[in-house]
Short mmCIF file of C-alpha atoms in Angstrom, two decimals:
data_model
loop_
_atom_site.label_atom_id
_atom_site.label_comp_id
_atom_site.label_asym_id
_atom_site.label_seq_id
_atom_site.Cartn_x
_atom_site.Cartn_y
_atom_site.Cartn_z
CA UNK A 248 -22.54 -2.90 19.65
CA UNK A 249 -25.49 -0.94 18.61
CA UNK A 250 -24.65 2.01 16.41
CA UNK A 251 -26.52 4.61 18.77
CA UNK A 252 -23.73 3.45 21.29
CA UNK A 253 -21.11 3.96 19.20
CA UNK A 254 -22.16 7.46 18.56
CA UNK A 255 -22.51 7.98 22.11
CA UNK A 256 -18.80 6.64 22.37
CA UNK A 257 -18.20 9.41 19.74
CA UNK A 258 -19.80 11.84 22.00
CA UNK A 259 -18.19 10.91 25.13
CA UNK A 260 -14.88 11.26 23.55
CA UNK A 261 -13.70 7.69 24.10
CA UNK A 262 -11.86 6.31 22.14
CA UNK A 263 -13.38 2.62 22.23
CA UNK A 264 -15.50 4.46 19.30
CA UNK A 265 -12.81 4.23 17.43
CA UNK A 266 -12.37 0.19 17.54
CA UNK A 267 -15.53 -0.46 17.80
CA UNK A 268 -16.12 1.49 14.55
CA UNK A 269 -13.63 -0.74 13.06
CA UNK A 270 -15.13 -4.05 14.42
CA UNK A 271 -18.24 -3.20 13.01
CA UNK A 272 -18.19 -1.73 9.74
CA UNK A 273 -14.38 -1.70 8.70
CA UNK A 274 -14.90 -4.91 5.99
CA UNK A 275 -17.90 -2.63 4.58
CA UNK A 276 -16.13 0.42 4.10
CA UNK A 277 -12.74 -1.61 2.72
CA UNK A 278 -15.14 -2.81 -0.15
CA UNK A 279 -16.46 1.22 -0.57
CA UNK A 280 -12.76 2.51 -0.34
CA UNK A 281 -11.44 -0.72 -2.57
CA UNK A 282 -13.52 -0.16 -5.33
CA UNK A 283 -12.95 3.46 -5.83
CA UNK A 284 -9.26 3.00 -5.61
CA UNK A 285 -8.58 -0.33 -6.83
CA UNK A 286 -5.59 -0.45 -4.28
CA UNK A 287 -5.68 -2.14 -0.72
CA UNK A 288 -2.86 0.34 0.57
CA UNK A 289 -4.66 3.08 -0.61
CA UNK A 290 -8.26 1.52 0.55
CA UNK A 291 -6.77 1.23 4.49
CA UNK A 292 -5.26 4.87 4.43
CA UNK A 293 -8.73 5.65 2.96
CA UNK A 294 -10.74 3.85 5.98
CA UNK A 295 -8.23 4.93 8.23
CA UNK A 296 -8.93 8.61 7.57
CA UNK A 297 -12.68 7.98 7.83
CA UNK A 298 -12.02 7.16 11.08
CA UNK A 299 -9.90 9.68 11.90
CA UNK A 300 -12.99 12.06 9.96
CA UNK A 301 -15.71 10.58 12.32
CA UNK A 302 -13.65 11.04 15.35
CA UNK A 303 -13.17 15.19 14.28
CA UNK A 304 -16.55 15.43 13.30
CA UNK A 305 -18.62 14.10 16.62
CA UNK A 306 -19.56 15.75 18.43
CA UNK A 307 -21.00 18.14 16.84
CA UNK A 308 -22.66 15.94 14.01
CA UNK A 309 -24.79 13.19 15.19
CA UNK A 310 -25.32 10.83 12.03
CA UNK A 311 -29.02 9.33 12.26
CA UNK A 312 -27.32 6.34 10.13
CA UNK A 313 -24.19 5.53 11.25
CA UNK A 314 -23.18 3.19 8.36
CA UNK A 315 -24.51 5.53 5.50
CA UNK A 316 -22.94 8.65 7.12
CA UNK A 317 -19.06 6.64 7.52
CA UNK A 318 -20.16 5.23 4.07
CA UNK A 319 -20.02 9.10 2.89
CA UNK A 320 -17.13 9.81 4.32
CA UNK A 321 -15.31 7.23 2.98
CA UNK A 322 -16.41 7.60 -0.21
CA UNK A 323 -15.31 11.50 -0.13
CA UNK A 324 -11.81 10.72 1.48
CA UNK A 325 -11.29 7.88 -0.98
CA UNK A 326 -12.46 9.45 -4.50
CA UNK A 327 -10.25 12.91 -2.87
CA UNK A 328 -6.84 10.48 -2.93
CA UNK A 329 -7.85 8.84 -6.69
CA UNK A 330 -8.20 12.31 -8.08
CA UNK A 331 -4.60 13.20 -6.13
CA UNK A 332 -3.06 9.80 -7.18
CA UNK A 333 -4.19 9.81 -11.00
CA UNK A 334 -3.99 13.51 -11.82
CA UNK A 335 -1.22 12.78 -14.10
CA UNK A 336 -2.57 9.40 -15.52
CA UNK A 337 -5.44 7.56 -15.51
CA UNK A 338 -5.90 4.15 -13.71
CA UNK A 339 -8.88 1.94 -13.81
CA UNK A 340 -11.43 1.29 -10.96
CA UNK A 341 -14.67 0.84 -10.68
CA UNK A 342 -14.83 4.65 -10.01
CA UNK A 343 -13.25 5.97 -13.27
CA UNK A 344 -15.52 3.48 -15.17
CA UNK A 345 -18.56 4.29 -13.65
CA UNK A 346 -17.81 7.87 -14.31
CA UNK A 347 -17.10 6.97 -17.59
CA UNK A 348 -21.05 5.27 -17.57
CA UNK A 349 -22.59 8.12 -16.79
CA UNK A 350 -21.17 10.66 -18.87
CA UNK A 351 -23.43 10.68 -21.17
CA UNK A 352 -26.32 11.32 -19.02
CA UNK A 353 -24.80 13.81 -16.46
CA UNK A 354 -21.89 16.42 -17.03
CA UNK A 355 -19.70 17.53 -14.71
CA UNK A 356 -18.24 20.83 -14.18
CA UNK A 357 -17.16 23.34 -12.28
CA UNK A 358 -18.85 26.96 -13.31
CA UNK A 359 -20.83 28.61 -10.57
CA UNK A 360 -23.78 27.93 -12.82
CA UNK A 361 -22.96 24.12 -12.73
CA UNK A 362 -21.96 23.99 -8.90
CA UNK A 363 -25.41 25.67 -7.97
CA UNK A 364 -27.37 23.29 -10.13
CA UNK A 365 -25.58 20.27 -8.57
CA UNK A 366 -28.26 20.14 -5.72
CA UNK A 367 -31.46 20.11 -8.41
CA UNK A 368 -29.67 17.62 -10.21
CA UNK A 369 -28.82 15.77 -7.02
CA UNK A 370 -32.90 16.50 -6.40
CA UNK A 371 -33.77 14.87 -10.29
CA UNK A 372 -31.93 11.70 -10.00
CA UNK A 373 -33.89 11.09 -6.88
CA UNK A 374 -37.16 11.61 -8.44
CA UNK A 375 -36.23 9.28 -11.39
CA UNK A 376 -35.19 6.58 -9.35
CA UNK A 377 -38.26 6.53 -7.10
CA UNK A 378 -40.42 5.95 -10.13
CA UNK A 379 -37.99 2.58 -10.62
CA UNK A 380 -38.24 -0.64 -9.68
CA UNK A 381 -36.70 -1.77 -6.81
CA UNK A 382 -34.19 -3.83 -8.38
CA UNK A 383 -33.34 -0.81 -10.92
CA UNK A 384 -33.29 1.11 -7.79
CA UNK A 385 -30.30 -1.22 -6.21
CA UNK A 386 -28.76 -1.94 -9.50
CA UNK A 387 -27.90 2.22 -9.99
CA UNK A 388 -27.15 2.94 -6.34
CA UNK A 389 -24.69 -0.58 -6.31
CA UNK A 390 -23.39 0.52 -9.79
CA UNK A 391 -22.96 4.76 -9.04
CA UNK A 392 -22.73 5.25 -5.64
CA UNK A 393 -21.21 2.11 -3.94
CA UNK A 394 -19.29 1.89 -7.36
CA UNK A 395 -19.81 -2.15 -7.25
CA UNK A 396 -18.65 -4.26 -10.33
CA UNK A 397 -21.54 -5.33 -12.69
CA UNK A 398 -20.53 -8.66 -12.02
CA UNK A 399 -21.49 -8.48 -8.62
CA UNK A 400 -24.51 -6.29 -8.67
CA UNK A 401 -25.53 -9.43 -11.10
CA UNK A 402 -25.16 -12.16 -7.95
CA UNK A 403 -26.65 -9.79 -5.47
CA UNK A 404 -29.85 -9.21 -7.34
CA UNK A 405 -29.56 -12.65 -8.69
CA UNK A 406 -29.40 -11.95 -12.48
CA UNK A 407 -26.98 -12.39 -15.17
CA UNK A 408 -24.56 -9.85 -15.73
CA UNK A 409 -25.48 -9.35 -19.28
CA UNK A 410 -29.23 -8.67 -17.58
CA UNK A 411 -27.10 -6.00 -15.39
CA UNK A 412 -25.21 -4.41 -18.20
CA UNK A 413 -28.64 -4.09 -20.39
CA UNK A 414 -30.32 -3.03 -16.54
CA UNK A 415 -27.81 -0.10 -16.17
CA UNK A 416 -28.09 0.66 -19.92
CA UNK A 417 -31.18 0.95 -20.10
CA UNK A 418 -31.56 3.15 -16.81
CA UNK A 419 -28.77 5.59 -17.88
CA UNK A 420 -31.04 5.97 -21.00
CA UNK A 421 -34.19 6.80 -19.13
CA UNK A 422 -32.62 8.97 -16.92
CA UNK A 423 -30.84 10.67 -19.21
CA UNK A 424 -34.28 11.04 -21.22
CA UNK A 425 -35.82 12.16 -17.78
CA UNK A 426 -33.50 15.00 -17.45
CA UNK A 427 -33.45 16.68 -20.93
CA UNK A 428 -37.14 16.83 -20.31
CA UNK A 429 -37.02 17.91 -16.98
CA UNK A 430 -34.42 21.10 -18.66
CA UNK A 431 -31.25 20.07 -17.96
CA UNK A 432 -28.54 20.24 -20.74
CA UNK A 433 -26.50 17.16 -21.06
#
């Protein structure tokens, strides 16, 4: 089923939505939800609630991209329950290391100053990576924001994963370069 149809499913308040949702894009959001968490219980309470999130917010929202917008809300619901499950202790996933990638290149905080500067930030990063390669391009978004292991980024761009690690290195570097010039403080 086309996604436009399952939006209008959404819309119409039937729940077929719902499984069609599930039919389609349940094995991609698994992989979002999995990778964050690093726990298949966790990951299907995670997709679960997506749906549950998609259901309560359509009508009124009408996502242009269906995939990216459940994509969002999966990654929201699931990195919510890791920060709730590992508040007292820290457990590895893709998500923690990632974060742990990018520290050095963006801070995170929680001052007014630091919440209102989020969106220029947000704005920054997108310049930077539109002046990179395409396959920089889908090696950051894959490593940051799907939260994929380097391993696979390496077989879907169809490098080595040391050529990944030294990709992402080197791309953390430039950004973070980018964004002490642009006036950011890192």
């Amino acid at each position: 089923m086309e996604d436009e149809q399952i939006v209008a499913l959404y819309w119409e308040r039937n729940e077929r939505a719902i499984s069609e949702t599930e039919a389609k894009y349940d094995r991609y959001l698994q992989k979002i939800a999995n990778n964050i968490l690093n726990n298949l219980d966790d990951s299907q309470e995670s997709v679960n609630d997506t749906y549950l999130a998609a259901w309560q917010s359509m009508p009124p929202h009408r996502p242009n991209v269906l995939s990216a917008y459940l994509a969002k809300l999966t990654r929201r619901i699931s990195i919510d329950l890791f920060r709730y499950r590992t508040r007292a202790k820290r457990q590895a996933s893709e998500y923690a290391v990632s974060l742990g990638e990018l520290s050095d290149c963006v801070s995170g905080g929680n001052t007014p100053e630091e919440i209102v500067s989020a969106k220029a930030l947000t704005d920054a990063i997108g310049v930077y990576l539109r002046t990179q390669s395409q396959q920089t391009q889908a090696a950051f978004l894959g490593r940051y924001y799907f939260l994929d292991p380097v391993k696979e980024i390496a077989a879907y761009l169809g490098i080595t994963e040391s050529k990944a690690k030294t990709l992402l290195h080197r791309t953390r570097l430039g950004l973070k370069e980018y964004l002490e010039k642009e006036g950011f403080c890192l």
